[in-house]
Each structure stands twice: as C-alpha cells, then as structure tokens.
Short mmCIF file of C-alpha atoms in Angstrom, two decimals:
data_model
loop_
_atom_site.label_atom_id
_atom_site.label_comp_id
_atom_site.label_asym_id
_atom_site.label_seq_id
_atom_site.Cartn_x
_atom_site.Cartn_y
_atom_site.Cartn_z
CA UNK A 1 189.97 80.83 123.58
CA UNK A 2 186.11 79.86 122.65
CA UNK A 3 186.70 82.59 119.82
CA UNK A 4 190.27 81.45 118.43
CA UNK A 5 189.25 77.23 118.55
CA UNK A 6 185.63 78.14 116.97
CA UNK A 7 187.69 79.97 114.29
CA UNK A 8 189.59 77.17 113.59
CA UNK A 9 186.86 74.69 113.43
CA UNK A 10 185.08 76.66 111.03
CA UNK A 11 188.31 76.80 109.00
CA UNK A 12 188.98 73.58 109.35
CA UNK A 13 185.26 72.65 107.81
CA UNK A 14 184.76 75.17 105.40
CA UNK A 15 187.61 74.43 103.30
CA UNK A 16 186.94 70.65 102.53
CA UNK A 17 183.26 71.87 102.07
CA UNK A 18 184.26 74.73 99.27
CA UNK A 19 186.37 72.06 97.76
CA UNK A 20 183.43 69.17 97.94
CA UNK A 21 181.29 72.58 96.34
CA UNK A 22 183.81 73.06 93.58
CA UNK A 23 183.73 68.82 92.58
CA UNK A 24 179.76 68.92 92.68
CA UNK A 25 179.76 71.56 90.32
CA UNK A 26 182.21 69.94 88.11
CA UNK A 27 180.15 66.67 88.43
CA UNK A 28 177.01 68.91 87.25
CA UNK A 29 178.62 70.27 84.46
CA UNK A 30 179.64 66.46 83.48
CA UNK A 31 183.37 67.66 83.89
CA UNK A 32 183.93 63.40 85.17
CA UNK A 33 187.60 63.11 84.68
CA UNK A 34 189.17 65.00 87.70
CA UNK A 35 189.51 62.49 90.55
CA UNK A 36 187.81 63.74 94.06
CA UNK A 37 191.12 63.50 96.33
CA UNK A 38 191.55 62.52 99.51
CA UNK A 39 190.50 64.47 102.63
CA UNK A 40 192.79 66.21 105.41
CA UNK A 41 189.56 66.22 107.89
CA UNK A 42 188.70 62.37 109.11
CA UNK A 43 185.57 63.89 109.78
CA UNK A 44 185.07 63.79 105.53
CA UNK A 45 187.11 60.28 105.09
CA UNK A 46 183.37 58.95 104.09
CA UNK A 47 181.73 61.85 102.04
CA UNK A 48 185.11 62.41 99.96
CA UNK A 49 184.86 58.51 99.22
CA UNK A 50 180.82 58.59 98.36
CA UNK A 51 181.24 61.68 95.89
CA UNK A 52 184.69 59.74 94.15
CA UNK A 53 182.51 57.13 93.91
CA UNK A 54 179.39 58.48 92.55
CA UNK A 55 181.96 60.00 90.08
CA UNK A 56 183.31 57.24 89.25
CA UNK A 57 179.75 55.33 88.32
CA UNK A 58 178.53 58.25 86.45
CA UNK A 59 181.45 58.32 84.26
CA UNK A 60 181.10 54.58 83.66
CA UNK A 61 177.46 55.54 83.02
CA UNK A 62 178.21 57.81 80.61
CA UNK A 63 181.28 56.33 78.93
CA UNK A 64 178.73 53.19 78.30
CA UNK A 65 176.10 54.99 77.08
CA UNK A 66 179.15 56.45 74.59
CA UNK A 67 179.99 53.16 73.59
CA UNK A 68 175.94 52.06 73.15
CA UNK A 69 175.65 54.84 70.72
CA UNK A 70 178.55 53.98 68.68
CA UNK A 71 178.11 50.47 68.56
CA UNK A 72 174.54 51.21 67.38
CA UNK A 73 175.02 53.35 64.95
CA UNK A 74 177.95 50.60 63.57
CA UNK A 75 175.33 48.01 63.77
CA UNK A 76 172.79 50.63 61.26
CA UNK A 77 175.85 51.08 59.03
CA UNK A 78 176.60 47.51 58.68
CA UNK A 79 173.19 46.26 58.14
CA UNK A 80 172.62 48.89 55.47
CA UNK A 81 175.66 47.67 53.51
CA UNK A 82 174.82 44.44 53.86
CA UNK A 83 171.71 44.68 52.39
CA UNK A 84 172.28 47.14 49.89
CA UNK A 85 174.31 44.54 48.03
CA UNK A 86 171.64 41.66 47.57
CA UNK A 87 169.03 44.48 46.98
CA UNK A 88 171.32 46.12 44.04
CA UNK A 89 171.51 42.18 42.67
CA UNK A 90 167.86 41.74 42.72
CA UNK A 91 166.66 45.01 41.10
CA UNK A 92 168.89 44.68 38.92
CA UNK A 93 168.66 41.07 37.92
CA UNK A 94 164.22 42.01 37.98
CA UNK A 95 164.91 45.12 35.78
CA UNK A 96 166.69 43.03 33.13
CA UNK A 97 163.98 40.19 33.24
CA UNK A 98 161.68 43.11 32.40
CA UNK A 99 163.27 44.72 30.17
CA UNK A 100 163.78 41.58 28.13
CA UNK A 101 167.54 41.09 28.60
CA UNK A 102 167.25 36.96 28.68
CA UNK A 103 166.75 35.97 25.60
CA UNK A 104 166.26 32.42 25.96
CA UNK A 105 164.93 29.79 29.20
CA UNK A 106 169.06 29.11 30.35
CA UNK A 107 169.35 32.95 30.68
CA UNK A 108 166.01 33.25 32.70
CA UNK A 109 166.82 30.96 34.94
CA UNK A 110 169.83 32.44 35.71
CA UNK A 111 168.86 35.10 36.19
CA UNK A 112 166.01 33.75 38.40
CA UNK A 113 168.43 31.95 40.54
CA UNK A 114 170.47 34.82 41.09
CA UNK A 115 167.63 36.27 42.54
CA UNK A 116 166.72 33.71 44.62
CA UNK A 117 170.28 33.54 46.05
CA UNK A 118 170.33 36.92 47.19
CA UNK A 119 167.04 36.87 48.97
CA UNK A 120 168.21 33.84 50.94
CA UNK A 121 171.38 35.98 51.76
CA UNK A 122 168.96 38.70 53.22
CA UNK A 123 166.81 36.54 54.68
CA UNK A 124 170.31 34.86 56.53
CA UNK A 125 170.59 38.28 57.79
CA UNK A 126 167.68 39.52 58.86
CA UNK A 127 167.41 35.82 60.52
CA UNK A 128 171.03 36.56 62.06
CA UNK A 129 169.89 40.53 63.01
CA UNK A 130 167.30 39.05 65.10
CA UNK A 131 168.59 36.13 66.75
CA UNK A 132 171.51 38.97 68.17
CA UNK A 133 168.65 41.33 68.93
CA UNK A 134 166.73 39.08 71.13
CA UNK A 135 170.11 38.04 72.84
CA UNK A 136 170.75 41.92 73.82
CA UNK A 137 167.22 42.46 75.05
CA UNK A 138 167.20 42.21 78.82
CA UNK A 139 163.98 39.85 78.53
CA UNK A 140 165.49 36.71 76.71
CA UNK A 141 166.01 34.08 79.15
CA UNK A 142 168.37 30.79 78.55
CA UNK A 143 166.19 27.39 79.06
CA UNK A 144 169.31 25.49 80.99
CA UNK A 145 169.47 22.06 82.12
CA UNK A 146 172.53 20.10 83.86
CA UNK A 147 173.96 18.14 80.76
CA UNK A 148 176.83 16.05 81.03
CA UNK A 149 179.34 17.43 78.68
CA UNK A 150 181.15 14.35 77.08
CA UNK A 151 177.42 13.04 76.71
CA UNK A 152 176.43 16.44 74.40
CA UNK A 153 179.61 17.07 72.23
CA UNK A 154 179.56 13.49 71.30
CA UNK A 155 175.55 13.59 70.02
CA UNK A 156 176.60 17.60 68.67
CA UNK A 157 179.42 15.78 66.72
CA UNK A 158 177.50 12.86 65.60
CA UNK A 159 174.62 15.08 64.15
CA UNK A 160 177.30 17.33 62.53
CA UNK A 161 178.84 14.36 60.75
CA UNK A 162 175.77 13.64 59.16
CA UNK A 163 175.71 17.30 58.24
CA UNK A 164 178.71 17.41 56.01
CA UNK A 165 178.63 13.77 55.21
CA UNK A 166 179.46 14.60 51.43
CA UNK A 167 182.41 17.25 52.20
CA UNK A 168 186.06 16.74 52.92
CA UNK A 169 185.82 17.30 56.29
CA UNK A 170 187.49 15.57 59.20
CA UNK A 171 186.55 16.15 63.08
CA UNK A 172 188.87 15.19 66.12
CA UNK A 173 187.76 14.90 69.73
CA UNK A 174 189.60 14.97 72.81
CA UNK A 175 188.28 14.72 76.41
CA UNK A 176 190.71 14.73 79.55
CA UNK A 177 187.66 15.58 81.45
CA UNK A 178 184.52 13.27 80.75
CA UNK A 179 182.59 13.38 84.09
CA UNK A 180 181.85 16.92 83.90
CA UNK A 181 178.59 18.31 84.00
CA UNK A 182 178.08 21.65 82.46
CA UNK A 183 174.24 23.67 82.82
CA UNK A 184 173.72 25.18 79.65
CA UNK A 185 171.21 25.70 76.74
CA UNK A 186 171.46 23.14 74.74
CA UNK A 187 170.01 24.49 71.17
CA UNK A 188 171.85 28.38 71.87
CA UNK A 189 175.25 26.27 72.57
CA UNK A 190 174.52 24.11 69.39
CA UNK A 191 173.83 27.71 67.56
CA UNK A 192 177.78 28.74 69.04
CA UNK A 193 179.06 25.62 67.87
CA UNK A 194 177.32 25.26 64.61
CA UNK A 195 178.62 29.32 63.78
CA UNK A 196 182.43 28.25 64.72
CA UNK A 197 181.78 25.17 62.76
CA UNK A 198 180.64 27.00 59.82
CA UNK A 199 183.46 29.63 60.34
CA UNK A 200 186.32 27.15 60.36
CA UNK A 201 185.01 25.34 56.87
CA UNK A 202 184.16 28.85 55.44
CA UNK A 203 187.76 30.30 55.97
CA UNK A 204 189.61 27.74 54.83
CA UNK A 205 191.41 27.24 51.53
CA UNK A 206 192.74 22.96 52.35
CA UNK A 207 191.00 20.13 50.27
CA UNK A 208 190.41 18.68 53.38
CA UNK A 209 189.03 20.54 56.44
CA UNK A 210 189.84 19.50 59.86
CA UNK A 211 188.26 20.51 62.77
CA UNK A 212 189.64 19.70 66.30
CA UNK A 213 187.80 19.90 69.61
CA UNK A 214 189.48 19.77 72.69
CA UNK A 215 187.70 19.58 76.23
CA UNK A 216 189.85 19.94 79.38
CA UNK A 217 189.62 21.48 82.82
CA UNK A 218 190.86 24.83 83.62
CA UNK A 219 190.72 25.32 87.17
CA UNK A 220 188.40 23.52 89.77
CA UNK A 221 185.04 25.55 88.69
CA UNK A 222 185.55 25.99 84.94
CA UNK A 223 186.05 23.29 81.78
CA UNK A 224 187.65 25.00 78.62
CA UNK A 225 186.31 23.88 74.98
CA UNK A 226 189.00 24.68 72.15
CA UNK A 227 187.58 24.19 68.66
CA UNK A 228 190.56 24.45 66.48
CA UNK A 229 190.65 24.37 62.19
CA UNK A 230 193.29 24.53 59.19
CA UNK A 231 192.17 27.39 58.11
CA UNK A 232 193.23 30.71 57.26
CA UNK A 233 193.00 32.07 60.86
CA UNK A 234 193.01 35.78 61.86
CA UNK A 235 195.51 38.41 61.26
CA UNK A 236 197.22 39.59 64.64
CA UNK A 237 195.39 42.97 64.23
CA UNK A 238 192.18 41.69 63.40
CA UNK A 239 191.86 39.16 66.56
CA UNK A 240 190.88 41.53 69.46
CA UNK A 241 187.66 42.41 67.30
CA UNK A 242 186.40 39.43 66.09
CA UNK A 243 183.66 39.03 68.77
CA UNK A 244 182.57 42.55 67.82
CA UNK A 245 178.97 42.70 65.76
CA UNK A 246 179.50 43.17 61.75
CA UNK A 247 183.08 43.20 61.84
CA UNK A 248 184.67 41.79 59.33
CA UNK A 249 188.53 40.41 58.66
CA UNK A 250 190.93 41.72 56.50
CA UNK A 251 189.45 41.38 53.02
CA UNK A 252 192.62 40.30 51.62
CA UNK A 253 192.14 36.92 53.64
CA UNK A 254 188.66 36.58 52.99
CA UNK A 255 188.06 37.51 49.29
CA UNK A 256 186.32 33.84 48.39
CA UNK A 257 183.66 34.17 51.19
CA UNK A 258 180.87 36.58 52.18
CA UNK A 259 179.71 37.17 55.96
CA UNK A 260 177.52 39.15 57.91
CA UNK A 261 179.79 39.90 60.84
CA UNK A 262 177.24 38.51 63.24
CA UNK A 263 178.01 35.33 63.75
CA UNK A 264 180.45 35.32 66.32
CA UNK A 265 179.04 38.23 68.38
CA UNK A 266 175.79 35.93 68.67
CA UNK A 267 178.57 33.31 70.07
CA UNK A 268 180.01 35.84 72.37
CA UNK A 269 176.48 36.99 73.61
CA UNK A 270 175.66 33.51 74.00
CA UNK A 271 178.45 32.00 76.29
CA UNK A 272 178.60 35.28 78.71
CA UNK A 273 174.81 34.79 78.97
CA UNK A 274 175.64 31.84 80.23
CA UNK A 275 178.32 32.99 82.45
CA UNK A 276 181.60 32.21 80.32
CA UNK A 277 183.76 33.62 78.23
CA UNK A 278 185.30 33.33 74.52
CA UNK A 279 188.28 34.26 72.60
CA UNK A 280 190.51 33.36 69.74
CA UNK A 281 193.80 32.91 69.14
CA UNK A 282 195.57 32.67 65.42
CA UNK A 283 198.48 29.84 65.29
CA UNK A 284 198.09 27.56 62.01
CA UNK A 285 194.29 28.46 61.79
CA UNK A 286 192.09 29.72 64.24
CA UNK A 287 191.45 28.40 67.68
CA UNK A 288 188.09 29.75 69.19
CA UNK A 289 188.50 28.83 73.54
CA UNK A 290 185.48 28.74 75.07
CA UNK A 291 184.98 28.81 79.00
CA UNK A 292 182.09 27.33 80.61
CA UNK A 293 181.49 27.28 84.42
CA UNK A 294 181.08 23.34 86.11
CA UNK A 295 177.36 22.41 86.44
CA UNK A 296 176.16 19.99 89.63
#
C-alpha cells in the first residue's frame, strides 16, 4: 500500500515539475509567448501563477525595451532629416556668398537672411530636442502648485491676446466649471497650451483663425480642457499618431507649413507627467481634449 500511494505521489509531483522544467527553459531561451497553464495539483495553484507571471513581466520587459529601441532610433532618423535641410540651406547659401554669386547689397542680404532663418529653425529644434529630452529623463521633476483653473486660463488667454494682437485671430472661452482647482505646473502647462495654440494657427488655411476653449467636468475627480480650431484638422489615419515624437501629417495637408514633429509629444509627456491624459479628435478642425485630475 506504502509502495503503490508513494508511487502515485511521486507521479502526481513529478509531472507538473517536468512541465514547470520545460516553461523555465523556454523562459531562458526568451521563448515568452506560450502561456504557463493552469495546474491539476492544488499543491502548484501558487508556483504555476508566480512563473505565468514572471512571464508575463518579462515579456512586457522585453516588448518595451523593443519599442525603446525603435522609437529611438525614429527619434535619430528624424532629427537627422530635420537638420539636414537647414544645414543644406546654409552651406549652400555660405558657398554662394563666397563664391561671389550676389552681385549686389539686395542679393547679399538675401542671401544673409536666408541664412539666418535656417539657423533659427535649428536652433527651434535643438531647443524642442531638449525640452522632450529632459521630460523623458527620470530626474525632471514638475514645480506644481494648487491653481484655480478659471483664474489661469483667463491670465493664459489674456497674455495670448496680446501675443497675436496684430493677426486675425479670434479666441472663445467657456467654463461650466469655474470653482475648480487643478495642481499643475504652471509654465510646462503654458508650454502645452502655447504648442496647441501654435498648432491650430499653423494648420489652418481661414482669414480668420478661431480658437475655442472649453472647460467642463468629466467625472467627480477629473475637469476636461477642449481647445478646438478651424483648421485643417487630421486625417482619420493620421490621428492615433499624432502624440508620437517627429511624426508628421499627411504632407498633402500640410504643404504651406514646416514642423518638427515634437511639439505635441512634449504636450503628451507633459500632461501624463502630471497625471492626465490627451487626445485629438478631427471634426471641422482639430479638437485637442485634455484631462487633468481635480486639485484641493
């Protein structure tokens, strides 16, 4: 009896053990994709669920380490196109100053300011490039006070009145929710606002711009901020990947404008710093909703 129930014990064991063997090995191998299974033996309930889920993080691991490399190595590719272009501009502009192309002071000077431009374009870049480099660095920490939120967007809008005081551009506020209180960083949620500002008069083809802010509630812990403009807006396939860094629309709809791409990544890295979220949606123009979580 001792010899028949001992046999079976060892059975009983050995085979979720070979089987828990044959998943380890896979695991070492980095073979992630084949789920660990449930076990027949209560007695390995708890180790079959510990090695599913140490498979489970280590393919998460790995499949963001994945996406890391190939976001990097889009982020290298983008920045060298979009300096290559200024850089062609200005050695070539400097070669035909030396070589005596401009003939007379007008063509100099164009010349010269064609120069100039471009290095301000790099310059908006490498400006850009680090700004979104700080923001992915584990180190940079937001300097957030309770503001209330009616309070801020009125001084934001004020200020960016004054901005485009000699443009054709018109802004609209709304505020169902004015008591709200919202703990942010005040100058990285001007720089969100000031990129979606600059977006929506960019990419847009109207004599007169107008921009549309709309504050409401969303549930009892979050207020919603929809900037809306007259734009262009965003082709359906484009949408999903405007957030991403140095992406850039369909050049069809944005042949009259240049861009970096970075803009509204900064503005994504920005509000989930600060424990939000952004999207965009395309309907007559472009509607950027941001969510920010209720301060005190």
């Amino acid at each position: 009896s001792n010899y028949v129930i001992t046999g079976k014990m060892v059975n009983s064991f050995s085979k979720p053990l070979a089987y828990l063997s044959s998943h380890a090995n896979k695991i070492r191998k980095g073979e992630l994709t084949s789920p660990v299974g449930n076990a027949d033996v209560k007695e390995f309930v708890e180790v079959y669920d510990t090695f599913e889920l140490m498979r489970k993080e280590l393919k998460n691991n790995i499949d963001k380490n994945i996406k890391y490399e190939q976001s990097k190595k889009e982020m290298l590719a983008g920045i060298s196109h979009d300096l290559k272009t200024p850089l062609t501009v200005i050695q070539g502009y400097s070669k035909g100053l030396l070589d005596g192309v401009a003939k007379n002071e007008e063509q100099t000077k164009k010349y010269l300011e064609a120069i100039m431009r471009k290095s301000i374009e790099m310059e908006g870049l490498l400006n850009q490039l680090t700004i979104f480099s700080k923001l992915e660095t584990e180190s940079f920490v937001l300097k957030q006070e309770n503001k209330n939120l009616n309070d801020y967007l009125k001084t934001f809008m004020r200020h960016q009145k004054t901005t485009y005081l000699n443009k054709k551009i018109s802004f609209k506020y709304i505020n169902s929710c004015k008591d709200i209180n919202v703990f942010i960083d005040v100058f990285q949620i001007n720089r969100v606002l000031e990129n979606i500002f600059l977006n929506s008069i960019k990419y847009n083809d109207n004599n007169n711009v107008i921009i549309k802010i709309n504050v409401y509630l969303s549930n009892h812990s979050t207020v919603s901020i929809d900037i809306s403009d007259n734009g262009i807006g965003v082709s359906e396939k484009d949408l999903e990947h405007i957030f991403e860094s140095f992406f850039r629309v369909d050049e069809s709809r944005s042949t009259k404008v240049e861009g970096n791409g970075l803009g509204l990544a900064i503005c994504k890295s920005i509000i989930e710093k600060h424990g939000g979220s952004i999207s965009a949606i395309s309907v007559e123009g472009l509607t950027i909703k941001i969510s920010l979580p209720i301060g005190e």
